[in-house]
XYZ file of C-alpha atoms in Angstrom:
548
model
C 16.925 -11.375 0.136
C 15.983 -11.986 3.729
C 13.066 -10.150 5.259
C 13.638 -7.859 8.167
C 11.623 -9.069 11.126
C 9.171 -6.674 12.671
C 10.567 -7.343 16.120
C 14.101 -6.617 15.004
C 13.050 -3.423 13.296
C 11.221 -2.215 16.408
C 14.204 -2.982 18.659
C 16.491 -1.124 16.299
C 14.215 1.902 16.280
C 13.916 1.904 20.082
C 17.699 1.745 20.431
C 18.081 4.508 17.882
C 15.574 6.732 19.673
C 17.277 6.253 23.051
C 20.707 6.937 21.561
C 19.441 10.062 19.842
C 18.023 11.483 23.083
C 21.321 10.906 24.890
C 23.371 12.437 22.092
C 21.037 15.410 21.718
C 21.237 16.165 25.452
C 25.018 16.243 25.216
C 24.862 18.384 22.116
C 22.620 21.026 23.690
C 24.678 21.086 26.878
C 27.862 21.735 24.937
C 26.559 25.028 23.596
C 24.934 26.151 26.859
C 21.238 25.903 26.007
C 18.622 23.167 25.885
C 16.072 25.147 23.875
C 16.901 27.923 21.475
C 14.188 30.362 20.466
C 13.728 34.010 19.629
C 13.646 35.039 23.315
C 16.831 33.399 24.543
C 18.901 33.348 21.350
C 20.805 36.522 22.251
C 24.144 34.726 21.864
C 23.248 32.675 18.828
C 22.935 33.245 15.093
C 20.459 31.383 12.892
C 21.111 30.664 9.235
C 20.462 28.103 6.522
C 22.506 26.200 4.020
C 21.623 24.192 0.907
C 23.229 20.900 -0.089
C 23.178 19.132 -3.426
C 21.424 15.794 -3.776
C 21.128 13.278 -6.604
C 17.648 11.898 -7.349
C 16.782 9.281 -9.954
C 13.649 7.456 -11.081
C 13.787 3.714 -10.407
C 11.279 1.705 -12.441
C 10.055 -1.353 -10.575
C 10.015 -4.910 -11.812
C 7.128 -7.192 -10.858
C 6.184 -6.447 -7.247
C 5.174 -8.970 -4.610
C 1.389 -8.944 -4.227
C 0.570 -11.672 -1.723
C -0.006 -10.502 1.841
C -1.536 -7.167 0.846
C -3.946 -5.644 3.383
C -5.981 -4.148 0.504
C -6.490 -5.489 -3.014
C -7.163 -3.651 -6.270
C -9.821 -4.722 -8.765
C -10.589 -3.012 -12.054
C -9.032 -0.824 -14.730
C -7.360 2.487 -13.912
C -6.343 4.946 -16.597
C -3.614 6.994 -15.007
C -3.574 10.536 -16.407
C 0.243 10.643 -16.376
C 1.185 7.161 -17.573
C -1.578 4.948 -18.944
C -3.767 1.966 -18.186
C -3.396 -0.672 -15.474
C -5.662 -3.716 -15.177
C -5.872 -5.333 -11.730
C -7.303 -8.804 -11.132
C -7.429 -10.942 -7.978
C -7.127 -14.622 -7.108
C -8.246 -15.490 -3.561
C -8.381 -18.628 -1.458
C -11.465 -19.307 0.625
C -11.623 -20.503 4.223
C -14.577 -22.538 5.431
C -16.368 -21.365 8.566
C -16.941 -24.939 9.771
C -14.739 -27.940 9.046
C -16.367 -31.325 8.493
C -19.821 -29.662 8.454
C -23.146 -31.374 9.097
C -25.649 -29.684 6.795
C -28.581 -31.675 8.155
C -31.233 -33.697 6.370
C -33.221 -32.826 3.252
C -31.097 -29.778 2.474
C -32.130 -27.422 -0.296
C -29.810 -24.654 -1.487
C -31.768 -21.408 -1.804
C -29.078 -18.976 -2.943
C -25.341 -18.233 -2.881
C -24.281 -14.613 -2.373
C -20.867 -12.973 -2.693
C -20.426 -9.778 -0.661
C -17.369 -7.514 -0.498
C -17.976 -4.104 1.147
C -16.605 -0.981 -0.490
C -14.801 1.661 1.515
C -17.533 4.224 2.064
C -18.598 7.105 4.297
C -22.178 7.756 5.402
C -23.200 11.327 4.560
C -26.937 11.584 5.217
C -30.029 9.685 6.378
C -33.176 10.377 4.364
C -36.724 10.674 5.694
C -37.524 7.060 4.724
C -34.511 5.750 6.658
C -32.133 5.238 3.758
C -28.492 6.135 4.406
C -26.616 7.943 1.646
C -22.932 7.184 1.125
C -19.847 8.476 -0.637
C -17.495 5.795 -1.926
C -13.828 5.994 -0.991
C -10.956 4.429 -2.916
C -12.811 4.066 -6.205
C -10.880 5.566 -9.125
C -12.686 6.302 -12.369
C -16.357 6.145 -13.314
C -16.281 4.232 -16.609
C -17.683 0.692 -16.916
C -15.670 -2.534 -17.006
C -16.577 -6.140 -17.709
C -16.488 -8.309 -14.564
C -16.265 -12.124 -14.526
C -15.707 -14.587 -11.678
C -14.281 -18.091 -12.087
C -13.297 -21.043 -9.971
C -9.499 -20.904 -9.644
C -7.700 -24.150 -10.478
C -4.178 -22.969 -9.574
C -2.952 -24.118 -6.159
C -1.567 -21.251 -4.064
C 1.099 -23.054 -2.065
C 2.349 -21.883 1.312
C 6.080 -22.640 1.043
C 8.766 -22.151 -1.585
C 9.824 -25.613 -2.843
C 13.052 -24.271 -4.389
C 14.365 -22.829 -1.123
C 16.834 -24.590 1.136
C 14.858 -23.146 4.042
C 11.780 -25.368 4.236
C 9.903 -22.668 6.167
C 10.414 -19.918 3.552
C 7.071 -18.554 2.428
C 6.142 -18.664 -1.238
C 5.997 -15.219 -2.796
C 3.660 -14.277 -5.633
C 4.237 -11.383 -8.003
C 2.123 -9.014 -10.040
C 3.157 -10.610 -13.362
C 1.507 -13.977 -12.475
C 4.807 -15.449 -11.353
C 6.299 -17.058 -8.270
C 9.810 -16.221 -9.415
C 10.337 -19.879 -10.356
C 7.222 -20.643 -12.415
C 4.379 -18.836 -14.145
C 0.635 -19.065 -13.591
C -1.225 -19.756 -16.818
C -4.541 -18.088 -17.625
C -6.397 -21.438 -18.148
C -5.432 -22.395 -14.601
C -7.133 -19.258 -13.274
C -10.203 -19.282 -15.480
C -11.923 -22.476 -14.429
C -15.686 -22.828 -14.183
C -17.635 -19.524 -14.390
C -19.601 -19.195 -11.159
C -21.726 -16.052 -11.591
C -25.487 -16.564 -11.816
C -26.715 -14.033 -14.329
C -30.450 -14.740 -14.370
C -33.132 -17.281 -13.497
C -36.523 -18.118 -14.945
C -38.278 -15.177 -13.302
C -35.964 -12.180 -13.087
C -32.486 -10.821 -13.478
C -30.752 -11.900 -10.255
C -27.800 -9.529 -10.427
C -29.256 -6.081 -10.862
C -25.893 -4.688 -11.989
C -24.801 -5.134 -15.573
C -21.630 -7.208 -15.328
C -20.738 -6.402 -18.933
C -20.712 -2.705 -17.970
C -19.930 -2.804 -14.270
C -19.551 0.356 -12.167
C -19.439 0.287 -8.324
C -22.628 1.705 -6.827
C -22.725 4.042 -3.832
C -26.324 3.055 -3.039
C -27.240 1.381 0.218
C -28.238 -2.247 -0.327
C -31.745 -3.191 0.812
C -32.301 -6.820 1.780
C -35.929 -7.842 1.265
C -38.280 -10.632 2.259
C -40.729 -10.555 -0.625
C -41.449 -6.815 -0.829
C -40.527 -5.949 2.771
C -37.131 -4.430 3.577
C -35.750 -6.495 6.460
C -32.265 -4.949 6.691
C -29.853 -2.583 4.987
C -26.116 -2.788 4.435
C -23.495 -0.302 3.274
C -22.481 -0.248 -0.411
C -20.789 -3.464 -1.492
C -19.938 -5.646 -4.428
C -22.850 -8.051 -3.902
C -23.607 -10.731 -6.481
C -25.548 -13.982 -6.632
C -23.550 -17.026 -7.720
C -24.529 -20.129 -9.650
C -26.356 -22.510 -7.274
C -25.664 -25.773 -9.080
C -21.902 -25.234 -8.845
C -22.002 -24.738 -5.074
C -24.423 -27.603 -4.547
C -21.957 -29.974 -6.172
C -18.837 -28.286 -4.765
C -19.912 -27.940 -1.134
C -23.226 -29.460 -0.028
C -22.778 -32.727 -1.891
C -19.366 -33.199 -0.231
C -20.772 -33.506 3.302
C -18.852 -36.190 5.186
C -16.133 -36.416 2.521
C -12.382 -35.812 3.146
C -12.485 -32.620 1.034
C -14.297 -30.708 3.789
C -12.690 -32.464 6.762
C -9.700 -30.131 7.282
C -8.314 -26.883 5.877
C -5.406 -28.433 3.952
C -7.734 -30.809 2.124
C -10.155 -27.982 1.432
C -7.407 -25.708 0.042
C -6.307 -28.379 -2.400
C -9.867 -29.354 -3.335
C -11.283 -25.857 -3.786
C -8.457 -23.528 -4.742
C -10.378 -20.277 -4.535
C -11.903 -17.882 -7.028
C -10.531 -15.572 -9.685
C -11.890 -12.063 -10.240
C -11.289 -11.077 -13.861
C -11.886 -7.674 -15.425
C -11.810 -6.638 -19.074
C -11.903 -3.350 -20.891
C -15.164 -2.034 -22.325
C -14.577 -0.347 -25.665
C -14.526 3.419 -25.372
C -14.508 3.387 -21.565
C -11.809 4.709 -19.251
C -12.811 2.059 -16.696
C -12.783 2.091 -12.895
C -10.715 0.519 -10.139
C -11.765 -0.229 -6.550
C -9.613 -0.867 -3.499
C -11.220 -3.740 -1.590
C -10.641 -5.125 1.899
C -11.293 -8.817 1.381
C -10.248 -9.466 4.983
C -13.218 -7.436 6.305
C -15.711 -9.322 8.449
C -18.472 -8.647 5.913
C -16.486 -10.018 2.947
C -17.552 -13.596 2.221
C -19.505 -16.066 0.133
C -22.593 -17.248 1.990
C -24.604 -20.332 1.085
C -28.226 -19.940 2.188
C -30.060 -23.252 2.507
C -32.941 -24.920 4.320
C -32.789 -28.227 6.164
C -35.278 -30.481 7.813
C -36.323 -29.602 11.354
C -35.135 -32.013 14.025
C -38.592 -31.642 15.569
C -41.065 -33.931 13.828
C -43.589 -31.844 11.927
C -41.601 -28.624 12.418
C -41.037 -26.121 9.629
C -37.768 -26.344 7.641
C -34.879 -24.462 9.287
C -33.013 -21.684 7.501
C -29.224 -22.164 7.720
C -26.040 -20.703 6.274
C -22.548 -21.890 5.426
C -19.967 -19.117 5.155
C -16.722 -19.032 3.183
C -14.453 -16.052 3.880
C -11.400 -14.656 2.096
C -8.904 -15.109 4.941
C -6.687 -17.391 2.859
C -3.999 -16.274 0.421
C -4.885 -13.373 -1.864
C -2.797 -12.274 -4.839
C -3.158 -9.245 -7.137
C -2.067 -9.275 -10.768
C -1.238 -5.984 -12.527
C -1.060 -5.568 -16.297
C 0.378 -2.231 -17.456
C 0.076 -0.956 -21.003
C 3.008 1.403 -20.431
C 6.660 1.248 -19.477
C 8.622 3.564 -17.206
C 12.242 4.278 -18.184
C 14.807 3.580 -15.496
C 17.437 6.280 -15.032
C 21.140 5.539 -14.979
C 22.217 9.163 -15.020
C 24.960 9.672 -12.446
C 24.086 13.353 -12.217
C 20.410 12.798 -11.360
C 17.204 13.316 -13.307
C 15.435 16.394 -14.537
C 12.085 14.881 -13.526
C 11.160 12.109 -11.103
C 8.396 9.665 -12.080
C 6.456 8.160 -9.175
C 3.765 5.538 -9.795
C 1.994 3.178 -7.409
C 1.266 -0.541 -7.818
C 3.847 -1.961 -10.277
C 5.220 1.465 -11.131
C 8.219 3.476 -10.001
C 9.856 5.085 -7.005
C 12.733 7.567 -6.883
C 16.036 7.192 -5.054
C 17.579 10.229 -3.392
C 21.268 10.393 -2.428
C 22.094 13.168 0.041
C 25.408 15.032 -0.371
C 25.802 13.560 -3.858
C 25.683 10.107 -2.323
C 29.157 10.422 -0.873
C 29.935 8.317 2.188
C 33.673 7.632 2.137
C 36.124 9.440 4.398
C 37.898 12.203 2.573
C 37.322 15.547 0.948
C 33.671 15.336 -0.073
C 30.305 16.988 0.579
C 29.251 14.549 3.289
C 32.467 14.976 5.271
C 32.231 18.747 4.831
C 28.698 18.623 6.206
C 29.794 16.731 9.325
C 32.808 18.999 9.854
C 30.614 22.077 9.559
C 28.205 20.942 12.296
C 30.575 19.117 14.665
C 34.078 18.583 15.868
C 35.406 15.094 15.200
C 37.839 12.779 16.972
C 41.024 11.721 15.148
C 39.225 8.563 14.016
C 36.432 10.701 12.525
C 33.819 9.933 15.181
C 31.662 12.618 16.803
C 33.273 14.711 19.575
C 30.990 17.691 20.120
C 28.668 20.038 18.268
C 29.610 23.324 16.640
C 26.119 24.127 15.410
C 22.605 22.819 16.040
C 20.312 21.700 13.262
C 16.885 23.248 13.875
C 15.176 21.872 10.780
C 16.150 20.024 7.607
C 13.881 19.599 4.592
C 13.725 17.969 1.210
C 11.193 19.917 -0.867
C 9.757 18.129 -3.912
C 8.003 20.429 -6.377
C 5.275 19.046 -8.638
C 5.932 19.512 -12.341
C 2.590 21.080 -13.215
C 3.558 21.226 -16.902
C 3.529 17.408 -17.035
C 1.113 16.328 -14.316
C -2.477 16.019 -15.465
C -4.076 16.437 -12.053
C -5.376 13.935 -9.500
C -2.048 13.792 -7.648
C -1.709 11.829 -4.401
C -1.980 13.788 -1.159
C 0.867 11.866 0.452
C 4.326 10.634 -0.414
C 6.382 8.284 1.728
C 10.110 8.947 2.299
C 12.155 6.076 3.713
C 15.546 4.420 4.075
C 15.683 2.484 0.807
C 19.029 0.883 1.689
C 17.654 -0.883 4.760
C 13.946 -0.860 3.753
C 12.627 0.904 6.827
C 11.155 4.258 7.909
C 13.433 7.109 8.910
C 13.756 7.942 12.594
C 11.657 11.094 11.964
C 8.730 8.772 11.124
C 8.918 7.259 14.610
C 9.139 10.643 16.341
C 6.124 12.089 14.501
C 2.514 11.717 15.657
C 0.401 8.999 14.016
C -3.278 9.606 13.298
C -5.051 6.261 12.948
C -8.521 7.805 12.698
C -7.675 10.030 9.734
C -4.545 8.556 8.080
C -4.484 11.391 5.551
C -3.319 13.669 8.393
C -0.907 11.221 9.999
C 2.750 12.157 10.565
C 2.429 15.395 8.610
C 5.342 17.047 10.421
C 7.752 14.566 8.839
C 5.870 13.695 5.635
C 4.098 16.863 4.628
C 0.754 16.903 2.826
C 0.678 18.049 -0.768
C 0.444 21.842 -0.723
C -2.020 23.310 -3.220
C -3.030 26.798 -4.362
C -6.528 26.024 -3.040
C -8.167 22.784 -1.947
C -9.055 21.895 -5.546
C -6.054 23.228 -7.465
C -3.106 21.256 -8.785
C -0.433 20.478 -6.260
C 2.619 22.662 -5.721
C 5.044 20.806 -3.449
C 5.680 18.231 -0.726
C 7.969 19.126 2.183
C 9.727 16.182 3.827
C 11.346 17.016 7.163
C 14.379 14.856 7.992
C 15.868 16.745 10.952
C 16.423 13.703 13.160
C 17.853 11.713 10.280
C 20.571 14.356 9.799
C 21.208 14.517 13.537
C 21.876 10.786 13.449
C 24.377 11.275 10.640
C 26.274 13.764 12.800
C 25.823 12.597 16.379
C 25.741 8.841 15.888
C 27.987 8.596 12.833
C 25.177 6.868 10.952
C 25.625 5.816 7.342
C 24.518 8.222 4.646
C 21.998 5.769 3.208
C 19.995 6.248 0.035
C 16.451 7.476 0.557
C 13.394 6.327 -1.370
C 10.339 8.395 -2.228
C 7.056 6.739 -3.288
C 3.366 7.526 -3.592
C 1.355 6.298 -0.619
C -2.261 5.393 0.060
C -1.835 5.333 3.841
C 1.568 5.939 5.404
C 0.426 4.239 8.638
C 0.669 0.886 6.851
C 4.451 1.108 6.971
C 4.448 0.776 10.765
C 2.586 -2.560 10.588
C 3.748 -4.247 7.368
C 7.161 -5.087 6.021
C 8.110 -3.758 2.579
C 7.398 -6.042 -0.360
C 9.843 -7.845 -2.591
C 10.552 -6.796 -6.184
C 11.359 -9.539 -8.690
C 14.752 -8.821 -10.287
C 17.234 -10.640 -12.496
C 20.066 -10.675 -9.975
C 20.708 -10.096 -6.288
C 22.650 -6.887 -6.928
C 19.494 -5.243 -8.281
C 17.273 -6.634 -5.524
C 15.108 -4.078 -3.808
C 11.908 -3.716 -1.865
C 9.002 -1.328 -2.134
C 6.686 0.168 0.521
C 3.406 -1.688 0.887
C 1.380 1.553 0.910
C 2.636 2.234 -2.630
C 1.764 -1.211 -4.004
C -1.889 -0.848 -2.936
C -2.250 2.608 -4.532
C -2.757 3.286 -8.257
C -2.024 7.024 -8.390
C 1.081 8.794 -9.680
C 2.850 12.130 -9.851
C 5.785 13.778 -11.626
C 8.257 15.868 -9.639
C 11.169 18.129 -10.462
C 14.513 16.452 -9.831
C 17.882 17.892 -8.934
C 19.052 18.173 -12.539
C 16.334 20.549 -13.711
C 17.123 23.926 -15.262
C 14.281 25.444 -13.243
C 16.263 26.666 -10.238
C 13.150 27.684 -8.310
C 11.793 24.112 -8.438
C 15.067 22.241 -8.117
C 15.300 19.487 -5.519
C 17.881 20.146 -2.815
C 18.407 19.649 0.903
C 18.009 22.809 2.982
C 19.270 22.855 6.563
C 18.319 25.559 9.070
C 20.737 25.785 11.983
C 21.857 27.816 14.980
C 25.430 28.579 15.968
C 26.962 30.524 18.890
C 28.134 34.065 18.170
C 31.887 34.412 18.015
C 33.430 36.638 20.720
C-alpha cells in the first residue's frame, strides 16, 4: 500500500477547507441568514435527529514501529487486557566521522543517558529540583539488559520493484519478508555493573524502576551540575575501547554507511520479575540529551601540559524499532450488525471502525440517501442543489463501559477517516494546543468526561459537524471512521499513519501513530448494546425555516 504524502494530504485539506467555506456561504444565503441564534431565529425551528451507525472492533496485526517519534521500553500490565513487553533496537550515529582522538588516549568512562519525560514541581532549600515523571506506567520492577545489536537495520526494501522504497519494521520482529532472530539482537552485553571499588550503576538492573530524582554529577564529592531524571547508566569500558577508540583511522569510522554496518546499534531488553506488575516508560531517544558519551583523556599538544579531557558522542538519530510482545489476543469482530462493546488498545492492540448510516453509500432507498434528502434538495443526477436545513452540530458519543473497564482510561481518543487514513476536516478546523496537547482540539475530539477529576470515565463526545456538511454540500463519500486511543492527537498533523502487516492487500490498513506509541486501553459501548442509554449513535442538531 502506498503512503500518502504529507504534501498531498495538506493540499487536499486546503482544497477541502476552501470548498467548504464556499458551499457553506451558499447554504446560509439560501435560507436568508448567515448566523442563526436564539435572538434572530424567529423564523426558524431547531430540532435533533438520531441516526443508526455500525461499530466493530478491529484487532490489529503487527504494527509498523520504525519511524516512531517516541519509543516504549518496559512491561505494562493493562488492567483491561493483559501484559505487553516492549523492547527497542536503535542505531547509533557518530558525532564526528573519521575522528582523531589524539595521542596517549585513556578511556575514563562510557555513559548512556536517555531523559525521561518529567515536570519540575519544586526547588528545595539546598538547590535540588523535585520532579514528577510523565509517561511512566506502573511502579513494579523489571529486569533491564543492554546488548550490542548484530542485526543490520537496512534502509531500503530489497524485495520491492521501487528501489527507493523504505524498509518497514514491525512489532513482531519482522520486516514482512524476513524475521529478526533473538541471537542477532542479543550480541555482547555492554552494561558495566561494578568495578573494583564501588557499584557503578546505583540502580538495581535486576529490579529496575525509573527514578524521579534529579541526577547529581560530581567531581569527587563536589556536585558540579545537575540534570533532570533520566535513564543514566555506565557501560563496559573495554567494549568501547575496542569498538571505537582502537578503530581510529580505520574505514569503520570513516563514513556513516561503514559505521552503520560495522556497529549496528544496541538492543534494550526487558524481562519480567516474578511477582511484579512491571513498568513501562515512553522515551524520546531523539532528544538532544539522549546519547552514549565516551569520556577520555588525551595528551596535551603543549609539551608538559596536563592531559586534556575530551568526549566522543554517539546519538540515537539512526533507525529505531520497537518490538511488542502481548500475552493476550483481541477478537476481531465480523458481526454485520455491529458490536455490543468496542475494544480499544494502543500499541499492537485494536481500533474500532464506525460506519455512519449503517455504512450505506449507494444511490437508492437507504439511510444515507434519506439523510441527504432530509437536509438538501438534489439535482436529477443526485448532486447538491440547495439546503433545506442547516446542521448546527453533529456528535458521536462513546460511553465507557464502567462494568468492564478497570480504571486508568485514556483522556483522549482519536477519530479519523480510516478509509483514506487521514484526519477529518473537523480536525483541521479545530484549535491545536502545542503547549498542552491534552487540551488540543477538544471541540472536535472531546476529553473524557468524568464524574470528578479522579472518577472513572463516563463518555467521549466527538463532534463531526463539518464532516457531515461535506457529505451533503460536497457530495463526499460516506467513508468508514476509525476510533483509537491516543497519547497526543497533535502527532497526527505531523506524522503519517503506520502500516499494519496483513496477509493480503484486501485486509491492508493503517493505524494512527499516536495510538502505536501509547499503551493504554478502554472499553466502550457499541451500537448493538441492549443498554439504550449508552448506545452509540449519531445525533444531529439542525435548524430549519418555519413553514408558512
